[in-house]
PDB file of C-alpha atoms in Angstrom:
ATOM      1  CA  GLN A   1     116.012  79.127-148.707  1.00 52.00           C
ATOM      2  CA  SER A   2     118.714  81.702-148.046  1.00 64.00           C
ATOM      3  CA  ALA A   3     118.945  83.679-144.866  1.00 89.00           C
ATOM      4  CA  LEU A   4     117.737  87.273-144.792  1.00 96.00           C
ATOM      5  CA  THR A   5     120.412  89.830-145.657  1.00 97.00           C
ATOM      6  CA  GLN A   6     121.390  92.490-143.147  1.00 97.00           C
ATOM      7  CA  PRO A   7     124.359  94.878-143.320  1.00 97.00           C
ATOM      8  CA  PRO A   8     127.061  93.587-140.961  1.00 96.00           C
ATOM      9  CA  SER A   9     127.516  96.983-139.363  1.00 97.00           C
ATOM     10  CA  ALA A  10     125.900 100.374-138.915  1.00 98.00           C
ATOM     11  CA  SER A  11     126.799 103.452-136.935  1.00 97.00           C
ATOM     12  CA  GLY A  12     125.522 106.816-135.844  1.00 97.00           C
ATOM     13  CA  SER A  13     126.125 109.575-133.347  1.00 97.00           C
ATOM     14  CA  PRO A  14     123.906 110.241-130.332  1.00 97.00           C
ATOM     15  CA  GLY A  15     120.708 111.981-131.355  1.00 97.00           C
ATOM     16  CA  GLN A  16     120.900 110.796-134.957  1.00 97.00           C
ATOM     17  CA  THR A  17     118.590 108.394-136.760  1.00 98.00           C
ATOM     18  CA  VAL A  18     119.833 105.026-138.002  1.00 98.00           C
ATOM     19  CA  THR A  19     118.047 102.562-140.267  1.00 98.00           C
ATOM     20  CA  ILE A  20     118.958  98.876-140.547  1.00 98.00           C
ATOM     21  CA  SER A  21     117.684  96.912-143.518  1.00 98.00           C
ATOM     22  CA  CYS A  22     116.631  93.279-143.780  1.00 98.00           C
ATOM     23  CA  ALA A  23     116.381  92.045-147.345  1.00 98.00           C
ATOM     24  CA  GLY A  24     114.422  88.947-148.188  1.00 97.00           C
ATOM     25  CA  SER A  25     112.454  87.754-151.177  1.00 95.00           C
ATOM     26  CA  ILE A  26     108.956  87.686-152.588  1.00 95.00           C
ATOM     27  CA  SER A  27     108.464  84.369-150.746  1.00 93.00           C
ATOM     28  CA  ASP A  28     109.202  85.573-147.239  1.00 95.00           C
ATOM     29  CA  VAL A  29     109.453  89.260-146.290  1.00 96.00           C
ATOM     30  CA  GLY A  30     107.504  90.217-149.402  1.00 96.00           C
ATOM     31  CA  ALA A  31     104.748  87.687-148.828  1.00 95.00           C
ATOM     32  CA  TYR A  32     103.988  88.008-145.118  1.00 96.00           C
ATOM     33  CA  ASN A  33     103.694  90.775-142.542  1.00 96.00           C
ATOM     34  CA  TYR A  34     105.449  88.593-139.992  1.00 96.00           C
ATOM     35  CA  VAL A  35     108.791  90.336-139.620  1.00 97.00           C
ATOM     36  CA  SER A  36     110.209  90.811-136.137  1.00 98.00           C
ATOM     37  CA  TRP A  37     113.311  92.587-134.845  1.00 98.00           C
ATOM     38  CA  TYR A  38     115.507  91.838-131.836  1.00 98.00           C
ATOM     39  CA  GLN A  39     118.174  93.713-129.904  1.00 98.00           C
ATOM     40  CA  GLN A  40     121.024  91.814-128.275  1.00 98.00           C
ATOM     41  CA  HIS A  41     123.611  93.317-125.948  1.00 98.00           C
ATOM     42  CA  PRO A  42     126.880  91.409-125.424  1.00 96.00           C
ATOM     43  CA  GLY A  43     126.439  88.364-123.219  1.00 95.00           C
ATOM     44  CA  LYS A  44     122.684  88.841-122.997  1.00 97.00           C
ATOM     45  CA  ALA A  45     119.667  87.159-124.519  1.00 98.00           C
ATOM     46  CA  PRO A  46     117.961  88.928-127.417  1.00 98.00           C
ATOM     47  CA  LYS A  47     114.985  91.180-126.705  1.00 98.00           C
ATOM     48  CA  LEU A  48     111.937  91.594-128.945  1.00 98.00           C
ATOM     49  CA  LEU A  49     111.719  95.163-130.303  1.00 98.00           C
ATOM     50  CA  ILE A  50     109.229  94.946-133.187  1.00 98.00           C
ATOM     51  CA  PHE A  51     106.763  92.293-134.344  1.00 97.00           C
ATOM     52  CA  GLU A  52     104.468  92.008-137.379  1.00 97.00           C
ATOM     53  CA  VAL A  53     106.601  94.577-139.239  1.00 97.00           C
ATOM     54  CA  ASP A  54     105.715  97.684-137.242  1.00 97.00           C
ATOM     55  CA  LYS A  55     104.198  96.782-133.871  1.00 97.00           C
ATOM     56  CA  ARG A  56     106.020  97.472-130.613  1.00 97.00           C
ATOM     57  CA  PRO A  57     105.626  95.320-127.497  1.00 96.00           C
ATOM     58  CA  SER A  58     104.769  97.230-124.361  1.00 95.00           C
ATOM     59  CA  GLY A  59     107.854  98.788-122.820  1.00 95.00           C
ATOM     60  CA  VAL A  60     109.738  99.353-126.090  1.00 97.00           C
ATOM     61  CA  PRO A  61     110.261 103.093-126.645  1.00 97.00           C
ATOM     62  CA  PRO A  62     108.674 104.707-129.731  1.00 97.00           C
ATOM     63  CA  ARG A  63     112.212 105.623-130.861  1.00 97.00           C
ATOM     64  CA  PHE A  64     112.225 102.126-132.332  1.00 98.00           C
ATOM     65  CA  SER A  65     110.038 101.675-135.393  1.00 98.00           C
ATOM     66  CA  GLY A  66     109.658  99.116-138.146  1.00 98.00           C
ATOM     67  CA  SER A  67     108.518  99.245-141.738  1.00 98.00           C
ATOM     68  CA  LYS A  68     108.490  97.226-144.928  1.00 98.00           C
ATOM     69  CA  SER A  69     108.749  98.042-148.605  1.00 97.00           C
ATOM     70  CA  GLY A  70     108.491  95.236-151.111  1.00 96.00           C
ATOM     71  CA  HIS A  71     110.668  92.424-149.838  1.00 96.00           C
ATOM     72  CA  THR A  72     112.868  94.561-147.587  1.00 98.00           C
ATOM     73  CA  ALA A  73     112.045  95.315-143.975  1.00 98.00           C
ATOM     74  CA  SER A  74     113.685  98.085-141.996  1.00 98.00           C
ATOM     75  CA  LEU A  75     114.285  98.971-138.366  1.00 98.00           C
ATOM     76  CA  THR A  76     114.678 102.668-137.640  1.00 98.00           C
ATOM     77  CA  ILE A  77     116.141 103.957-134.396  1.00 98.00           C
ATOM     78  CA  SER A  78     115.551 107.659-133.777  1.00 97.00           C
ATOM     79  CA  TRP A  79     117.323 109.845-131.239  1.00 97.00           C
ATOM     80  CA  LEU A  80     120.160 107.337-130.994  1.00 98.00           C
ATOM     81  CA  GLN A  81     121.442 106.751-127.467  1.00 97.00           C
ATOM     82  CA  ALA A  82     124.618 105.130-126.155  1.00 97.00           C
ATOM     83  CA  GLU A  83     122.650 102.170-124.792  1.00 97.00           C
ATOM     84  CA  ASP A  84     121.393 101.391-128.304  1.00 98.00           C
ATOM     85  CA  GLU A  85     124.838 100.001-129.149  1.00 98.00           C
ATOM     86  CA  ALA A  86     124.072  96.320-129.687  1.00 98.00           C
ATOM     87  CA  ASP A  87     123.491  93.654-132.309  1.00 98.00           C
ATOM     88  CA  TYR A  88     120.167  93.682-134.153  1.00 98.00           C
ATOM     89  CA  TYR A  89     118.497  90.713-135.851  1.00 98.00           C
ATOM     90  CA  CYS A  90     115.471  90.361-138.107  1.00 98.00           C
ATOM     91  CA  ILE A  91     113.302  87.256-138.494  1.00 97.00           C
ATOM     92  CA  SER A  92     110.611  86.577-141.075  1.00 96.00           C
ATOM     93  CA  TYR A  93     108.046  83.869-141.633  1.00 95.00           C
ATOM     94  CA  ALA A  94     108.856  82.173-144.911  1.00 93.00           C
ATOM     95  CA  GLY A  95     105.811  79.989-145.471  1.00 89.00           C
ATOM     96  CA  SER A  96     105.622  76.205-145.160  1.00 87.00           C
ATOM     97  CA  ASN A  97     106.088  76.443-141.398  1.00 88.00           C
ATOM     98  CA  ASN A  98     109.566  77.890-141.787  1.00 91.00           C
ATOM     99  CA  LEU A  99     111.366  80.925-140.395  1.00 94.00           C
ATOM    100  CA  LEU A 100     114.323  82.811-141.829  1.00 95.00           C
ATOM    101  CA  PHE A 101     116.821  84.764-139.774  1.00 96.00           C
ATOM    102  CA  GLY A 102     119.016  87.689-140.728  1.00 97.00           C
ATOM    103  CA  GLY A 103     122.736  87.473-140.050  1.00 96.00           C
ATOM    104  CA  GLY A 104     122.677  90.400-137.652  1.00 97.00           C
ATOM    105  CA  THR A 105     123.867  94.017-137.695  1.00 97.00           C
ATOM    106  CA  LYS A 106     126.323  95.425-135.183  1.00 98.00           C
ATOM    107  CA  LEU A 107     125.307  98.990-134.329  1.00 98.00           C
ATOM    108  CA  THR A 108     128.011 101.310-133.055  1.00 98.00           C
ATOM    109  CA  VAL A 109     127.125 104.594-131.360  1.00 97.00           C
ATOM    110  CA  LEU A 110     129.982 106.965-132.123  1.00 94.00           C
TER     111      LEU A 110
ATOM    112  CA  GLN B   1     105.286  87.214-116.741  1.00 88.00           C
ATOM    113  CA  VAL B   2     106.778  84.153-118.409  1.00 93.00           C
ATOM    114  CA  GLN B   3     110.209  83.160-117.102  1.00 96.00           C
ATOM    115  CA  LEU B   4     112.397  80.554-118.761  1.00 97.00           C
ATOM    116  CA  GLN B   5     115.471  78.770-117.390  1.00 97.00           C
ATOM    117  CA  GLU B   6     117.543  76.396-119.483  1.00 97.00           C
ATOM    118  CA  SER B   7     119.606  73.577-118.044  1.00 96.00           C
ATOM    119  CA  GLY B   8     121.867  71.004-119.623  1.00 93.00           C
ATOM    120  CA  PRO B   9     125.238  69.229-119.599  1.00 93.00           C
ATOM    121  CA  GLY B  10     127.484  72.073-120.785  1.00 93.00           C
ATOM    122  CA  LEU B  11     129.822  69.645-122.539  1.00 96.00           C
ATOM    123  CA  VAL B  12     128.952  66.802-124.907  1.00 97.00           C
ATOM    124  CA  LYS B  13     131.126  64.552-127.031  1.00 96.00           C
ATOM    125  CA  PRO B  14     130.909  64.401-130.824  1.00 96.00           C
ATOM    126  CA  TRP B  15     128.145  62.103-132.080  1.00 95.00           C
ATOM    127  CA  GLU B  16     126.413  62.098-128.685  1.00 96.00           C
ATOM    128  CA  THR B  17     122.827  63.260-128.196  1.00 96.00           C
ATOM    129  CA  LEU B  18     122.266  66.596-126.460  1.00 97.00           C
ATOM    130  CA  SER B  19     119.382  66.814-124.003  1.00 97.00           C
ATOM    131  CA  LEU B  20     118.319  70.215-122.703  1.00 98.00           C
ATOM    132  CA  THR B  21     115.399  71.224-120.543  1.00 98.00           C
ATOM    133  CA  CYS B  22     113.734  74.573-120.012  1.00 98.00           C
ATOM    134  CA  ALA B  23     111.818  75.192-116.797  1.00 97.00           C
ATOM    135  CA  VAL B  24     108.838  77.481-117.334  1.00 96.00           C
ATOM    136  CA  SER B  25     107.419  79.668-114.574  1.00 96.00           C
ATOM    137  CA  GLY B  26     104.653  82.232-114.575  1.00 93.00           C
ATOM    138  CA  TYR B  27     102.692  80.419-117.274  1.00 93.00           C
ATOM    139  CA  SER B  28     101.482  76.920-118.018  1.00 93.00           C
ATOM    140  CA  VAL B  29     102.947  75.105-121.017  1.00 93.00           C
ATOM    141  CA  THR B  30      99.413  73.858-121.696  1.00 91.00           C
ATOM    142  CA  SER B  31      98.131  77.392-122.219  1.00 88.00           C
ATOM    143  CA  SER B  32      97.899  79.061-125.623  1.00 87.00           C
ATOM    144  CA  TYR B  33     101.592  79.743-126.155  1.00 93.00           C
ATOM    145  CA  TYR B  34     104.324  78.391-128.373  1.00 95.00           C
ATOM    146  CA  TRP B  35     107.592  77.117-126.896  1.00 96.00           C
ATOM    147  CA  GLY B  36     110.850  76.614-128.717  1.00 96.00           C
ATOM    148  CA  TRP B  37     114.610  76.693-129.073  1.00 97.00           C
ATOM    149  CA  ILE B  38     117.071  79.013-130.808  1.00 97.00           C
ATOM    150  CA  ARG B  39     120.845  78.707-130.753  1.00 97.00           C
ATOM    151  CA  GLN B  40     123.781  81.031-131.321  1.00 97.00           C
ATOM    152  CA  PRO B  41     127.307  79.817-132.063  1.00 96.00           C
ATOM    153  CA  PRO B  42     130.004  81.911-130.369  1.00 96.00           C
ATOM    154  CA  GLY B  43     130.464  85.229-132.179  1.00 94.00           C
ATOM    155  CA  ARG B  44     127.794  84.400-134.733  1.00 94.00           C
ATOM    156  CA  GLY B  45     124.120  84.987-135.450  1.00 94.00           C
ATOM    157  CA  LEU B  46     120.925  83.350-134.257  1.00 96.00           C
ATOM    158  CA  GLU B  47     119.664  80.060-135.692  1.00 95.00           C
ATOM    159  CA  TRP B  48     116.170  78.680-135.331  1.00 94.00           C
ATOM    160  CA  ILE B  49     115.913  75.071-134.144  1.00 95.00           C
ATOM    161  CA  GLY B  50     112.186  74.546-133.768  1.00 94.00           C
ATOM    162  CA  ILE B  51     109.003  75.209-131.841  1.00 94.00           C
ATOM    163  CA  ILE B  52     106.078  73.323-130.286  1.00 95.00           C
ATOM    164  CA  SER B  53     102.508  74.413-129.618  1.00 93.00           C
ATOM    165  CA  GLN B  54     100.611  73.763-126.415  1.00 89.00           C
ATOM    166  CA  SER B  55      98.770  70.989-128.270  1.00 89.00           C
ATOM    167  CA  GLY B  56     102.020  69.296-129.262  1.00 90.00           C
ATOM    168  CA  SER B  57     102.313  70.359-132.917  1.00 92.00           C
ATOM    169  CA  THR B  58     105.973  70.793-133.821  1.00 94.00           C
ATOM    170  CA  TYR B  59     107.762  72.835-136.472  1.00 93.00           C
ATOM    171  CA  TYR B  60     111.480  72.461-137.132  1.00 94.00           C
ATOM    172  CA  SER B  61     114.177  74.211-139.110  1.00 93.00           C
ATOM    173  CA  PRO B  62     114.609  72.250-142.357  1.00 90.00           C
ATOM    174  CA  SER B  63     118.346  72.030-141.697  1.00 89.00           C
ATOM    175  CA  LEU B  64     117.856  70.358-138.308  1.00 88.00           C
ATOM    176  CA  LYS B  65     114.546  68.563-138.747  1.00 78.00           C
ATOM    177  CA  SER B  66     116.069  65.087-138.868  1.00 88.00           C
ATOM    178  CA  ARG B  67     118.112  65.624-135.701  1.00 95.00           C
ATOM    179  CA  ALA B  68     115.920  67.712-133.401  1.00 96.00           C
ATOM    180  CA  THR B  69     113.035  66.665-131.171  1.00 96.00           C
ATOM    181  CA  ILE B  70     111.133  69.153-129.023  1.00 97.00           C
ATOM    182  CA  SER B  71     108.632  68.010-126.427  1.00 96.00           C
ATOM    183  CA  LEU B  72     106.569  69.280-123.510  1.00 95.00           C
ATOM    184  CA  ASP B  73     106.433  67.784-120.014  1.00 94.00           C
ATOM    185  CA  THR B  74     103.177  69.104-118.606  1.00 93.00           C
ATOM    186  CA  SER B  75     103.718  67.480-115.204  1.00 95.00           C
ATOM    187  CA  LYS B  76     106.925  69.487-114.711  1.00 96.00           C
ATOM    188  CA  ASN B  77     105.847  72.529-116.739  1.00 96.00           C
ATOM    189  CA  GLN B  78     108.928  72.373-118.902  1.00 96.00           C
ATOM    190  CA  LEU B  79     110.024  71.796-122.453  1.00 96.00           C
ATOM    191  CA  SER B  80     112.879  69.712-123.736  1.00 97.00           C
ATOM    192  CA  LEU B  81     115.208  69.535-126.703  1.00 97.00           C
ATOM    193  CA  ASN B  82     116.993  66.449-127.948  1.00 97.00           C
ATOM    194  CA  LEU B  83     119.579  66.977-130.673  1.00 96.00           C
ATOM    195  CA  THR B  84     121.271  63.904-132.083  1.00 95.00           C
ATOM    196  CA  SER B  85     124.705  63.418-133.660  1.00 94.00           C
ATOM    197  CA  MET B  86     126.255  66.518-132.125  1.00 95.00           C
ATOM    198  CA  THR B  87     129.237  67.996-133.955  1.00 95.00           C
ATOM    199  CA  ALA B  88     131.679  70.789-133.139  1.00 95.00           C
ATOM    200  CA  ALA B  89     129.602  73.070-135.370  1.00 94.00           C
ATOM    201  CA  TYR B  90     126.751  72.714-132.868  1.00 96.00           C
ATOM    202  CA  THR B  91     128.755  74.411-130.118  1.00 97.00           C
ATOM    203  CA  ALA B  92     126.495  77.311-129.207  1.00 97.00           C
ATOM    204  CA  VAL B  93     124.431  79.086-126.607  1.00 98.00           C
ATOM    205  CA  TYR B  94     121.017  77.436-126.651  1.00 98.00           C
ATOM    206  CA  TYR B  95     118.058  79.675-125.816  1.00 98.00           C
ATOM    207  CA  CYS B  96     114.597  78.613-124.750  1.00 98.00           C
ATOM    208  CA  VAL B  97     111.886  80.915-126.146  1.00 97.00           C
ATOM    209  CA  ALA B  98     108.146  81.475-125.764  1.00 95.00           C
ATOM    210  CA  SER B  99     105.527  83.503-127.577  1.00 92.00           C
ATOM    211  CA  PRO B 100     101.791  83.863-128.193  1.00 91.00           C
ATOM    212  CA  ASN B 101     102.418  82.886-131.805  1.00 88.00           C
ATOM    213  CA  TRP B 102     105.281  81.045-133.329  1.00 78.00           C
ATOM    214  CA  TYR B 103     106.741  83.549-135.763  1.00 88.00           C
ATOM    215  CA  ARG B 104     107.989  85.901-133.095  1.00 93.00           C
ATOM    216  CA  PHE B 105     109.741  85.401-129.770  1.00 96.00           C
ATOM    217  CA  ASP B 106     108.522  87.515-126.861  1.00 96.00           C
ATOM    218  CA  HIS B 107     110.296  85.737-124.001  1.00 96.00           C
ATOM    219  CA  TRP B 108     113.826  84.351-123.823  1.00 98.00           C
ATOM    220  CA  GLY B 109     115.742  82.358-121.277  1.00 98.00           C
ATOM    221  CA  GLU B 110     119.249  83.504-120.367  1.00 97.00           C
ATOM    222  CA  GLY B 111     120.716  80.729-122.513  1.00 97.00           C
ATOM    223  CA  THR B 112     123.010  77.824-121.768  1.00 97.00           C
ATOM    224  CA  LEU B 113     126.363  77.239-123.450  1.00 97.00           C
ATOM    225  CA  VAL B 114     126.869  73.784-124.905  1.00 97.00           C
ATOM    226  CA  THR B 115     130.350  72.850-126.068  1.00 97.00           C
ATOM    227  CA  VAL B 116     130.924  69.848-128.308  1.00 97.00           C
ATOM    228  CA  SER B 117     134.363  68.382-127.732  1.00 95.00           C
ATOM    229  CA  SER B 118     135.992  65.047-127.123  1.00 93.00           C
TER     230      SER B 118
END
């Protein structure tokens, strides 16, 4: 199975809204509501932002939201802030006890 | 709060076996959590290695299944990773992870860099 497809880069100005996509297939993103998103700052471990497509762990601001349409999941960051500049990764269950990872998106806050 | 701390050799030679451990605090590895490993080559994305349940059921990435072994040491409250036939392509930061279910990763260790070089 191929990895999930994310755009390599995204950007936005403070206060704007940015959406990062995560494209899969009918067998993974399209089949299961088990998509999660992670934020990783340079030199740090990733942090869980969204799980099960649109759920936020406690402590994650509501500026971060997740959604899914067909076999593409999306992470939306509203009211963009300087500290949101980081790499973002999606992960999806792919059936048969397998997980697929996206290649990551580098978000730049202009 | 679950806390994870990886430890390992830092440098291994090609074709050697890598052994890493992850000390778990704040939670018992025998409780209803999943424990696993994810790696990240320098400058690149995340790659799933595998995961183990508190009952010992294991799930591995198809690309690494024949080389990876994950186990729990309940007496030390830690998990381990053995990865055989290391190559330069396996140079990466190795993260220990934990979660209430195995298709998401709530808790991460700080990671340990493993370099494969002769």
